[in-house]
Short mmCIF file of C-alpha atoms in Angstrom, two decimals:
data_model
loop_
_atom_site.label_atom_id
_atom_site.label_comp_id
_atom_site.label_asym_id
_atom_site.label_seq_id
_atom_site.Cartn_x
_atom_site.Cartn_y
_atom_site.Cartn_z
CA MET A 268 -36.67 -9.94 6.42
CA SER A 269 -38.00 -6.12 5.92
CA GLU A 270 -36.05 -3.88 3.35
CA ASN A 271 -34.05 -1.95 5.60
CA GLN A 272 -33.22 -4.60 7.81
CA ILE A 273 -29.64 -5.66 7.98
CA PRO A 274 -28.69 -9.40 7.00
CA GLU A 275 -26.71 -11.31 9.98
CA ILE A 276 -24.45 -13.99 9.69
CA ARG A 277 -24.38 -16.28 12.76
CA GLY A 278 -21.71 -18.05 14.63
CA SER A 279 -21.47 -19.24 18.35
CA ARG A 280 -22.21 -17.61 20.92
CA PHE A 281 -18.86 -16.36 22.15
CA ALA A 282 -16.50 -16.29 19.15
CA GLY A 283 -19.08 -15.49 16.50
CA VAL A 284 -17.94 -15.84 13.22
CA ALA A 285 -14.17 -15.55 14.14
CA SER A 286 -13.05 -18.95 12.81
CA GLN A 287 -14.85 -18.43 9.48
CA PHE A 288 -13.78 -15.11 9.48
CA SER A 289 -9.73 -15.75 10.03
CA GLU A 290 -9.67 -18.56 7.63
CA SER A 291 -9.31 -15.82 4.79
CA GLU A 292 -10.59 -12.21 5.62
CA PRO A 293 -10.61 -11.11 2.39
CA GLU A 294 -12.78 -14.00 0.74
CA PHE A 295 -14.84 -13.84 3.82
CA LEU A 296 -15.87 -10.30 3.57
CA ARG A 297 -15.99 -10.56 -0.65
CA GLN A 298 -18.51 -13.63 0.13
CA THR A 299 -20.65 -11.68 2.43
CA ALA A 300 -20.77 -9.16 0.02
CA LEU A 301 -21.84 -11.12 -2.71
CA ALA A 302 -24.54 -13.17 -0.92
CA ASN A 303 -26.05 -10.29 1.34
CA GLY A 304 -25.48 -6.87 -0.76
CA PRO A 305 -24.81 -3.41 0.52
CA ILE A 306 -24.21 -4.26 3.88
CA THR A 307 -23.59 -7.50 6.62
CA LEU A 308 -23.93 -7.84 9.83
CA PHE A 309 -21.84 -10.52 11.98
CA ARG A 310 -20.58 -10.41 15.39
CA MET A 311 -17.11 -11.69 17.03
CA PHE A 312 -15.96 -11.67 20.55
CA GLY A 313 -19.04 -9.75 21.35
CA LEU A 314 -18.34 -7.10 19.27
CA SER A 315 -20.80 -6.27 16.25
CA PHE A 316 -19.32 -5.50 12.61
CA TYR A 317 -21.07 -4.08 9.82
CA HIS A 318 -19.37 -4.96 6.01
CA VAL A 319 -20.32 -2.28 3.65
CA ALA A 320 -20.10 -2.85 0.17
CA ASP A 321 -22.39 -0.22 -1.47
CA PRO A 322 -20.50 2.83 -3.33
CA GLU A 323 -23.00 5.23 -2.36
CA LEU A 324 -22.74 3.86 1.44
CA ILE A 325 -19.24 4.08 1.30
CA ARG A 326 -19.43 7.61 -0.16
CA GLU A 327 -21.37 8.71 2.96
CA ILE A 328 -18.28 7.28 5.31
CA LEU A 329 -15.60 8.26 3.62
CA VAL A 330 -16.70 11.78 2.30
CA THR A 331 -20.13 13.24 3.19
CA ARG A 332 -20.26 12.30 6.87
CA GLN A 333 -16.68 11.05 7.46
CA LYS A 334 -16.57 13.22 10.90
CA GLU A 335 -19.45 11.16 11.90
CA PHE A 336 -17.55 7.92 10.69
CA PRO A 337 -13.93 8.10 13.09
CA LYS A 338 -11.32 5.41 12.78
CA ALA A 339 -11.75 3.18 15.21
CA LYS A 340 -9.32 3.86 18.23
CA ARG A 341 -8.13 0.30 18.30
CA ASP A 342 -7.23 0.22 15.02
CA VAL A 343 -5.46 3.66 15.56
CA GLU A 344 -3.46 2.08 18.68
CA ILE A 345 -2.44 -0.94 16.95
CA LEU A 346 -1.00 1.01 13.74
CA GLY A 347 0.35 3.58 15.53
CA SER A 348 2.81 1.20 17.77
CA PHE A 349 3.83 0.16 14.16
CA ILE A 350 4.27 3.66 12.61
CA GLY A 351 3.98 6.37 15.18
CA ASN A 352 1.47 8.89 14.64
CA GLY A 353 2.02 9.83 11.06
CA LEU A 354 -0.39 10.39 8.47
CA VAL A 355 -2.31 7.01 8.49
CA THR A 356 -3.04 7.40 12.19
CA SER A 357 -3.82 11.03 13.33
CA GLY A 358 -6.81 12.81 12.87
CA GLY A 359 -9.11 15.35 12.91
CA GLU A 360 -7.34 19.07 12.48
CA PHE A 361 -3.98 17.42 13.55
CA HIS A 362 -3.80 15.48 10.36
CA ALA A 363 -5.53 18.06 8.08
CA LYS A 364 -2.30 20.28 8.78
CA GLN A 365 -0.08 17.54 8.60
CA ARG A 366 -1.50 16.95 4.96
CA LYS A 367 -1.27 20.11 4.25
CA LEU A 368 2.74 20.19 4.83
CA ALA A 369 3.39 17.10 2.97
CA GLN A 370 0.59 17.50 0.01
CA PRO A 371 3.13 19.61 -2.05
CA ALA A 372 5.84 17.09 -2.26
CA PHE A 373 3.30 14.88 -4.13
CA HIS A 374 2.03 17.68 -6.63
CA ALA A 375 2.47 16.20 -9.99
CA ARG A 376 5.25 18.25 -11.30
CA ARG A 377 7.40 17.66 -8.37
CA ILE A 378 6.63 13.70 -8.42
CA GLY A 379 7.27 13.67 -12.26
CA GLY A 380 10.97 14.55 -11.51
CA TYR A 381 11.33 11.04 -9.50
CA ALA A 382 10.66 9.29 -12.76
CA SER A 383 14.67 8.83 -13.65
CA THR A 384 15.65 7.88 -10.58
CA MET A 385 13.15 5.13 -10.31
CA VAL A 386 14.19 3.71 -13.81
CA ASP A 387 17.49 4.16 -12.85
CA TYR A 388 17.39 1.94 -9.43
CA THR A 389 15.44 -0.41 -11.32
CA SER A 390 17.97 -1.14 -13.69
CA ALA A 391 20.58 -1.52 -11.16
CA VAL A 392 18.79 -4.12 -9.43
CA MET A 393 18.33 -6.08 -12.72
CA ALA A 394 22.00 -5.61 -13.36
CA ASP A 395 23.10 -8.86 -11.80
CA TRP A 396 19.80 -10.74 -12.99
CA HIS A 397 20.49 -13.78 -15.67
CA ASP A 398 18.43 -15.89 -17.59
CA GLY A 399 17.16 -18.81 -15.78
CA GLN A 400 17.77 -17.53 -12.19
CA PRO A 401 15.71 -18.40 -9.54
CA LEU A 402 14.77 -15.30 -7.58
CA ASP A 403 12.06 -14.45 -5.07
CA ILE A 404 10.59 -11.99 -7.11
CA SER A 405 8.24 -10.53 -3.87
CA GLN A 406 11.59 -10.03 -2.07
CA ALA A 407 13.57 -7.82 -4.79
CA MET A 408 10.03 -5.99 -5.23
CA TYR A 409 10.38 -5.05 -1.74
CA GLU A 410 14.14 -3.83 -1.64
CA LEU A 411 13.81 -2.09 -4.74
CA THR A 412 11.14 -0.12 -3.85
CA MET A 413 12.59 0.76 -0.39
CA TYR A 414 15.60 2.26 -2.34
CA ILE A 415 13.58 4.18 -4.33
CA VAL A 416 11.07 5.33 -1.75
CA ALA A 417 14.38 6.29 0.59
CA LYS A 418 15.99 7.86 -2.34
CA THR A 419 13.01 10.20 -3.98
CA LEU A 420 11.63 11.28 -0.81
CA PHE A 421 14.59 11.82 1.67
CA ASP A 422 17.59 11.47 -0.51
CA ALA A 423 19.00 8.56 1.35
CA ASP A 424 20.62 5.83 -0.86
CA MET A 425 20.03 2.75 0.87
CA SER A 426 20.91 0.55 -2.06
CA GLN A 427 24.16 1.41 -0.45
CA MET A 428 23.16 0.64 3.20
CA GLN A 429 22.80 -3.37 2.81
CA ALA A 430 22.82 -3.82 6.72
CA GLU A 431 20.84 -1.27 7.37
CA ALA A 432 18.20 -2.08 4.44
CA GLU A 433 18.36 -5.74 5.60
CA GLY A 434 17.26 -4.91 9.41
CA VAL A 435 14.39 -2.35 7.89
CA GLY A 436 12.95 -4.98 6.13
CA GLN A 437 13.02 -7.38 8.79
CA ALA A 438 11.60 -5.00 11.40
CA ILE A 439 8.87 -3.94 9.00
CA HIS A 440 7.90 -7.54 8.25
CA HIS A 441 8.14 -8.34 12.45
CA LEU A 442 5.48 -5.19 12.89
CA GLN A 443 3.23 -6.35 10.16
CA ALA A 444 2.97 -10.18 11.87
CA ILE A 445 2.28 -8.49 15.32
CA SER A 446 -0.06 -6.04 14.62
CA ASN A 447 -1.92 -8.91 12.76
CA ALA A 448 -1.74 -10.33 15.47
CA ASP A 449 -3.18 -7.77 17.39
CA PHE A 450 -5.84 -7.18 15.17
CA LYS A 451 -7.24 -10.71 15.53
CA SER A 452 -7.05 -10.65 19.71
CA PRO A 453 -9.82 -9.97 21.24
CA ILE A 454 -7.95 -8.83 24.19
CA GLN A 455 -5.39 -5.66 23.83
CA TRP A 456 -2.56 -6.41 26.28
CA PRO A 457 -0.70 -3.21 27.54
CA HIS A 458 2.55 -2.82 25.44
CA TRP A 459 4.52 -2.33 28.93
CA LEU A 460 4.05 -6.18 29.69
CA PRO A 461 6.95 -7.87 29.32
CA THR A 462 5.61 -10.11 26.83
CA LYS A 463 7.86 -12.09 23.85
CA ARG A 464 5.54 -10.06 21.52
CA ASN A 465 5.92 -6.61 22.89
CA ARG A 466 9.58 -7.31 23.31
CA LEU A 467 9.72 -7.99 19.38
CA ARG A 468 7.61 -5.07 19.26
CA ARG A 469 9.89 -2.48 20.59
CA GLN A 470 13.11 -4.28 19.31
CA ALA A 471 11.54 -3.83 15.89
CA ARG A 472 10.25 0.12 16.12
CA ASN A 473 14.07 0.85 17.64
CA THR A 474 15.17 -0.44 14.71
CA LEU A 475 12.80 1.69 12.49
CA ASN A 476 13.47 4.80 14.84
CA SER A 477 17.00 4.28 14.56
CA THR A 478 17.38 4.22 10.50
CA VAL A 479 14.72 7.21 9.92
CA GLY A 480 16.29 9.29 12.87
CA THR A 481 19.85 8.24 11.37
CA ILE A 482 18.55 9.71 7.78
CA ILE A 483 17.11 12.97 9.57
CA ASN A 484 20.08 13.94 11.66
CA ASN A 485 22.64 13.34 8.26
CA ARG A 486 20.19 15.82 6.74
CA ARG A 487 20.58 17.94 9.89
CA ALA A 488 24.47 17.55 10.01
CA GLN A 489 23.93 19.13 6.45
CA ALA A 490 22.76 22.25 7.55
CA VAL A 491 24.78 25.78 6.84
CA ASP A 492 24.87 28.11 9.84
CA GLY A 493 21.40 26.03 11.38
CA GLN A 494 19.49 26.18 8.27
CA VAL A 495 18.50 22.89 6.33
CA ALA A 496 19.22 23.03 2.29
CA ASP A 497 15.46 22.65 0.18
CA THR A 498 16.61 19.82 -1.89
CA GLY A 499 13.33 19.71 -3.46
CA ASP A 500 12.39 16.19 -1.75
CA LEU A 501 9.56 15.54 1.22
CA LEU A 502 12.23 15.49 4.20
CA SER A 503 13.60 19.01 3.36
CA MET A 504 9.83 20.41 3.03
CA LEU A 505 9.02 18.67 6.07
CA MET A 506 11.85 19.92 8.02
CA LEU A 507 11.80 23.80 6.28
CA SER A 508 7.42 24.00 6.46
CA GLN A 509 6.15 26.02 9.00
CA TYR A 510 2.46 26.04 10.62
CA ASP A 511 0.28 28.93 10.51
CA ASP A 512 1.58 30.04 14.31
CA GLY A 513 4.99 30.17 12.68
CA SER A 514 6.25 27.03 14.48
CA PHE A 515 8.01 24.12 12.78
CA MET A 516 7.47 20.35 13.42
CA GLY A 517 8.71 18.80 16.52
CA ASP A 518 11.53 15.96 16.09
CA GLN A 519 9.14 12.86 17.07
CA GLN A 520 6.62 14.14 14.44
CA LEU A 521 9.02 14.29 12.15
CA LEU A 522 9.83 10.88 12.91
CA ASP A 523 6.61 9.56 12.75
CA GLU A 524 5.68 11.21 9.20
CA VAL A 525 9.06 10.31 7.75
CA LEU A 526 8.71 6.51 9.12
CA THR A 527 4.92 6.87 8.22
CA LEU A 528 5.81 7.55 4.52
CA PHE A 529 8.53 5.12 4.23
CA VAL A 530 6.74 2.16 5.40
CA ALA A 531 3.67 3.45 3.21
CA GLY A 532 5.52 4.28 0.27
CA HIS A 533 7.52 1.07 -0.69
CA GLU A 534 5.29 -1.26 1.24
CA THR A 535 1.87 -1.07 -0.97
CA THR A 536 3.91 -0.74 -4.18
CA SER A 537 6.27 -3.96 -3.42
CA ASN A 538 3.10 -5.97 -3.11
CA ALA A 539 1.58 -4.64 -6.03
CA LEU A 540 4.36 -5.55 -8.18
CA SER A 541 4.61 -8.83 -6.81
CA TRP A 542 1.26 -9.51 -7.60
CA THR A 543 1.78 -8.25 -11.42
CA TRP A 544 4.37 -10.62 -11.60
CA TYR A 545 2.38 -13.57 -10.29
CA LEU A 546 -0.55 -12.64 -12.68
CA LEU A 547 1.71 -12.41 -15.46
CA SER A 548 3.44 -15.68 -14.88
CA GLN A 549 0.40 -17.23 -15.53
CA HIS A 550 -1.13 -15.01 -18.69
CA PRO A 551 1.47 -15.22 -21.42
CA ASP A 552 -0.82 -13.64 -23.62
CA VAL A 553 -1.08 -10.22 -21.60
CA VAL A 554 2.80 -10.46 -21.96
CA ASP A 555 2.89 -10.81 -25.24
CA GLN A 556 0.36 -7.35 -25.50
CA LEU A 557 3.04 -5.97 -23.15
CA GLN A 558 5.95 -6.94 -24.88
CA ALA A 559 4.52 -6.01 -28.22
CA GLU A 560 3.72 -2.00 -26.63
CA LEU A 561 7.25 -1.86 -24.92
CA ASP A 562 8.94 -2.84 -28.08
CA GLY A 563 6.94 -0.03 -30.27
CA VAL A 564 6.95 2.75 -27.83
CA LEU A 565 10.68 2.09 -26.60
CA GLY A 566 12.64 -0.18 -28.18
CA SER A 567 16.03 -1.20 -26.70
CA ARG A 568 15.59 2.40 -24.83
CA GLN A 569 14.79 3.13 -21.30
CA ALA A 570 11.54 4.20 -20.26
CA THR A 571 10.86 8.04 -18.96
CA LEU A 572 8.19 10.23 -17.73
CA ALA A 573 6.86 11.64 -20.87
CA ASP A 574 6.66 7.92 -22.43
CA LEU A 575 3.44 7.10 -19.97
CA PRO A 576 0.99 8.39 -21.61
CA GLN A 577 1.99 6.11 -24.68
CA LEU A 578 2.17 2.92 -22.42
CA THR A 579 -1.49 2.55 -22.20
CA TYR A 580 -1.55 -0.97 -21.87
CA THR A 581 1.36 -1.20 -19.04
CA GLY A 582 -0.94 1.09 -17.25
CA GLN A 583 -3.79 -0.90 -17.56
CA ILE A 584 -2.28 -3.99 -16.14
CA ILE A 585 -1.38 -1.84 -13.13
CA LYS A 586 -5.04 -1.20 -12.94
CA GLU A 587 -6.16 -4.60 -13.03
CA VAL A 588 -3.68 -5.88 -10.62
CA LEU A 589 -4.73 -3.38 -7.93
CA ARG A 590 -8.56 -4.36 -8.80
CA LEU A 591 -7.58 -8.05 -8.01
CA TYR A 592 -5.00 -7.61 -5.30
CA PRO A 593 -5.47 -4.06 -3.95
CA PRO A 594 -2.21 -3.86 -1.28
CA ALA A 595 -4.96 -2.02 0.97
CA TRP A 596 -7.64 -4.89 1.22
CA ILE A 597 -9.50 -3.87 3.72
CA LEU A 598 -9.68 0.27 5.24
CA ASN A 599 -9.32 1.39 9.00
CA THR A 600 -12.45 0.18 10.92
CA ARG A 601 -14.73 2.95 11.22
CA THR A 602 -17.22 3.47 14.16
CA THR A 603 -20.50 5.19 15.13
CA PRO A 604 -19.95 7.08 18.36
CA VAL A 605 -23.81 7.57 18.65
CA ALA A 606 -26.38 5.67 16.70
CA THR A 607 -26.92 6.58 13.37
CA ASN A 608 -28.53 6.04 9.95
CA LEU A 609 -26.04 4.74 7.17
CA GLY A 610 -28.25 5.31 3.84
CA PRO A 611 -31.69 3.75 4.75
CA TYR A 612 -29.82 1.28 7.62
CA GLN A 613 -29.78 1.82 11.10
CA LEU A 614 -26.41 1.45 13.12
CA PRO A 615 -26.28 1.20 16.68
CA ALA A 616 -23.49 3.52 19.01
CA ASP A 617 -20.12 1.73 18.91
CA ALA A 618 -20.81 -0.36 15.90
CA ASN A 619 -17.52 -1.48 13.76
CA ILE A 620 -17.61 -0.67 10.23
CA PHE A 621 -15.61 -2.43 7.74
CA ILE A 622 -15.08 -1.19 3.89
CA SER A 623 -12.92 -3.57 2.05
CA PRO A 624 -11.62 -2.45 -1.17
CA TYR A 625 -10.68 -6.30 -2.05
CA ALA A 626 -14.44 -6.85 -1.69
CA MET A 627 -15.64 -4.31 -3.66
CA HIS A 628 -13.63 -4.96 -6.65
CA HIS A 629 -14.84 -8.38 -7.04
CA LEU A 630 -18.53 -7.69 -7.17
CA PRO A 631 -19.70 -8.90 -10.51
CA GLN A 632 -22.15 -5.93 -10.90
CA TYR A 633 -19.12 -3.86 -11.63
CA PHE A 634 -16.31 -6.02 -12.78
CA PRO A 635 -17.98 -8.26 -15.36
CA GLU A 636 -15.92 -11.88 -14.67
CA PRO A 637 -14.47 -10.42 -11.30
CA ASP A 638 -11.72 -13.50 -11.31
CA ALA A 639 -10.34 -12.61 -14.90
CA PHE A 640 -7.24 -10.83 -15.40
CA ARG A 641 -8.78 -8.56 -17.98
CA PRO A 642 -6.22 -5.32 -18.22
CA GLU A 643 -8.01 -4.80 -21.37
CA ARG A 644 -11.26 -3.81 -19.34
CA TRP A 645 -9.76 -0.59 -18.30
CA THR A 646 -10.69 1.56 -21.16
CA ALA A 647 -11.95 5.33 -20.32
CA GLU A 648 -15.43 3.84 -20.85
CA PHE A 649 -15.23 1.57 -18.69
CA GLU A 650 -13.89 4.07 -15.93
CA GLN A 651 -16.18 6.58 -16.57
CA SER A 652 -19.25 4.31 -15.97
CA LEU A 653 -17.93 2.82 -12.57
CA PRO A 654 -19.34 4.36 -9.44
CA ARG A 655 -16.71 6.31 -7.53
CA TYR A 656 -16.15 3.94 -4.92
CA ALA A 657 -16.49 0.87 -6.64
CA TYR A 658 -13.09 0.92 -7.10
CA MET A 659 -10.43 2.36 -4.35
CA PRO A 660 -7.25 0.71 -4.46
CA PHE A 661 -5.67 3.97 -2.82
CA GLY A 662 -8.96 4.88 -0.48
CA GLY A 663 -11.04 7.43 -0.71
CA GLY A 664 -12.39 11.16 0.40
CA PRO A 665 -10.30 13.68 2.78
CA ARG A 666 -7.67 10.64 3.63
CA VAL A 667 -7.25 9.18 -0.10
CA CYS A 668 -3.47 8.16 -0.06
CA ILE A 669 -1.37 10.96 -0.26
CA GLY A 670 1.09 9.09 -2.31
CA ASN A 671 -1.37 7.01 -4.95
CA SER A 672 -0.02 9.02 -8.04
CA PHE A 673 3.50 8.53 -6.71
CA ALA A 674 2.91 4.39 -6.54
CA GLN A 675 1.01 4.51 -9.79
CA MET A 676 4.22 6.08 -11.65
CA GLU A 677 6.42 3.75 -10.14
CA ALA A 678 4.33 0.79 -10.62
CA GLN A 679 4.13 1.45 -13.98
CA LEU A 680 7.59 2.42 -14.63
CA VAL A 681 9.30 -0.52 -12.97
CA LEU A 682 6.99 -2.55 -14.92
CA ALA A 683 8.26 -1.40 -17.86
CA THR A 684 11.29 -1.22 -17.40
CA ILE A 685 11.70 -4.93 -16.18
CA GLY A 686 9.20 -6.00 -18.50
CA GLN A 687 11.62 -4.83 -21.54
CA ARG A 688 14.08 -7.38 -20.80
CA PHE A 689 12.46 -9.92 -17.97
CA THR A 690 9.70 -12.21 -18.27
CA THR A 691 8.60 -14.70 -15.31
CA SER A 692 7.45 -18.15 -14.53
CA LEU A 693 6.28 -19.19 -11.18
CA ALA A 694 8.58 -21.68 -9.23
CA THR A 695 5.86 -22.81 -7.08
CA GLU A 696 2.51 -24.69 -7.23
CA GLU A 697 0.50 -22.34 -4.77
CA VAL A 698 0.05 -19.20 -4.29
CA LYS A 699 -1.76 -17.92 -0.99
CA LEU A 700 -2.68 -14.53 0.06
CA ASN A 701 -1.44 -12.91 3.30
CA PRO A 702 -3.74 -10.68 4.60
CA GLN A 703 -1.65 -8.58 6.95
CA VAL A 704 -1.62 -4.62 7.56
CA THR A 705 -1.24 -5.11 3.08
CA LEU A 706 -2.08 -7.84 1.19
CA SER A 707 0.83 -9.77 0.13
CA PRO A 708 1.54 -13.20 -1.52
CA LYS A 709 2.32 -15.46 1.82
CA GLY A 710 5.86 -17.12 2.19
CA GLY A 711 7.19 -14.85 -0.95
CA LEU A 712 6.80 -15.51 -4.47
CA PRO A 713 9.59 -17.86 -6.27
CA VAL A 714 9.73 -17.25 -9.76
CA ILE A 715 12.46 -17.93 -12.68
CA LEU A 716 13.58 -15.23 -14.91
CA HIS A 717 13.53 -15.40 -18.78
CA ALA A 718 15.71 -12.77 -20.15
CA ARG A 719 14.81 -11.10 -23.64
CA GLN A 720 17.63 -8.23 -24.10
CA PRO A 721 20.93 -7.18 -22.54
CA VAL A 722 20.26 -5.13 -19.29
CA PRO A 723 21.68 -1.39 -19.52
CA ALA A 724 24.21 -0.17 -17.19
CA PRO A 725 22.65 1.90 -14.48
CA THR A 726 23.42 5.73 -15.42
CA GLU A 727 26.10 7.50 -12.65
CA ALA A 728 23.47 8.53 -10.53
CA VAL A 729 22.71 5.34 -9.08
CA PRO A 730 25.89 3.51 -7.65
CA ALA A 731 26.36 -0.25 -8.31
CA LEU A 732 24.36 -2.28 -5.76
CA GLN A 733 26.48 -3.66 -2.49
CA PRO A 734 26.32 -7.38 -2.47
CA ALA A 735 24.14 -8.33 0.62
#
């Protein structure tokens, strides 16, 4: 094989490597990167896929030549049926305009104001927890992050809307499974066909549209003389912002953007926190060091935004969790509209390009002992030594996750708040990966809670949660 020839994994004549790929997509991509290096070719159902696992090649795709490698139309259509035409799925100049409108809501000073809400909701969720309690911590983190994102970004208190919250959770889970099935299917059937999958898709989308639409309509109902008040959250910012021509965002686009940020804003963080408890349950030495830091910095008081710079080990735990189990385990497929080069490699027209943060994060040349849970590896010197796209839990380039700072702050504060008062032990023998749109523990994550300190009452800002 010549130096610039792309190694290929061969499979059956029709399906290619589909059976091997579907056994565990993240692990398949990890193994191709370990075996073949920067780029690997494989085929499934007549389509050619190139898995790129090199920081410089990834930089070409996401940054320096990103317009030459657009998102695959198929991916956009599948995700669009889930979350609409929002920041995740839109492209080109339209995406740039929408991101410009939303970006101010995620500036450091503004998201810093959300810290107390994150801590208060976490304390409220813990209010009924007790020593020895069995709990699906994955479901608990899902509900908690839903409450946090609804309140901080849209000023909606879903902790007092249990029926709606449960319906939204079920709808998102259904759409995750449907989207995953669509991604795996070699044939994309029209969504108007009266199939069981399409009926479930429509029902789930109607649930999400109804809930998000209610949030928007409630805000409009509070308008005075037709003017929506600027409450400082993302929703009011989107409703009040104007494009360069002076026009406002249309109702459907507003719904799509709010839905996108609502789903993405809690789905990824809830999975990161679930994997955090999974790893901590197996590493008592890490728990001991975490508790020593929390006790030394916080004592028995609640964490604040000002504490985060001192909670260095807590932050290192979150970084290491995002390395081992990045919720965005694979980025949207990129394509080549025309034949082109990628570094020294030649790609044909209509190639499909996979980039997997999960695979990148498990390469030993960047992360010694890649399977080991070692939060202490995240020193300033180590981070400076990493190539930019060796670690990318939030993607990269102009389309890097708009809420990455929000998510990291939230994860650190939730970990600190719960970690002060509870530890967990696994209540199951095996936890498997569930690689759908995001990477979650398959079937949830049952744990046993072990209490450390009394749980303080939530502040008056957060009412006691309604029983489910």
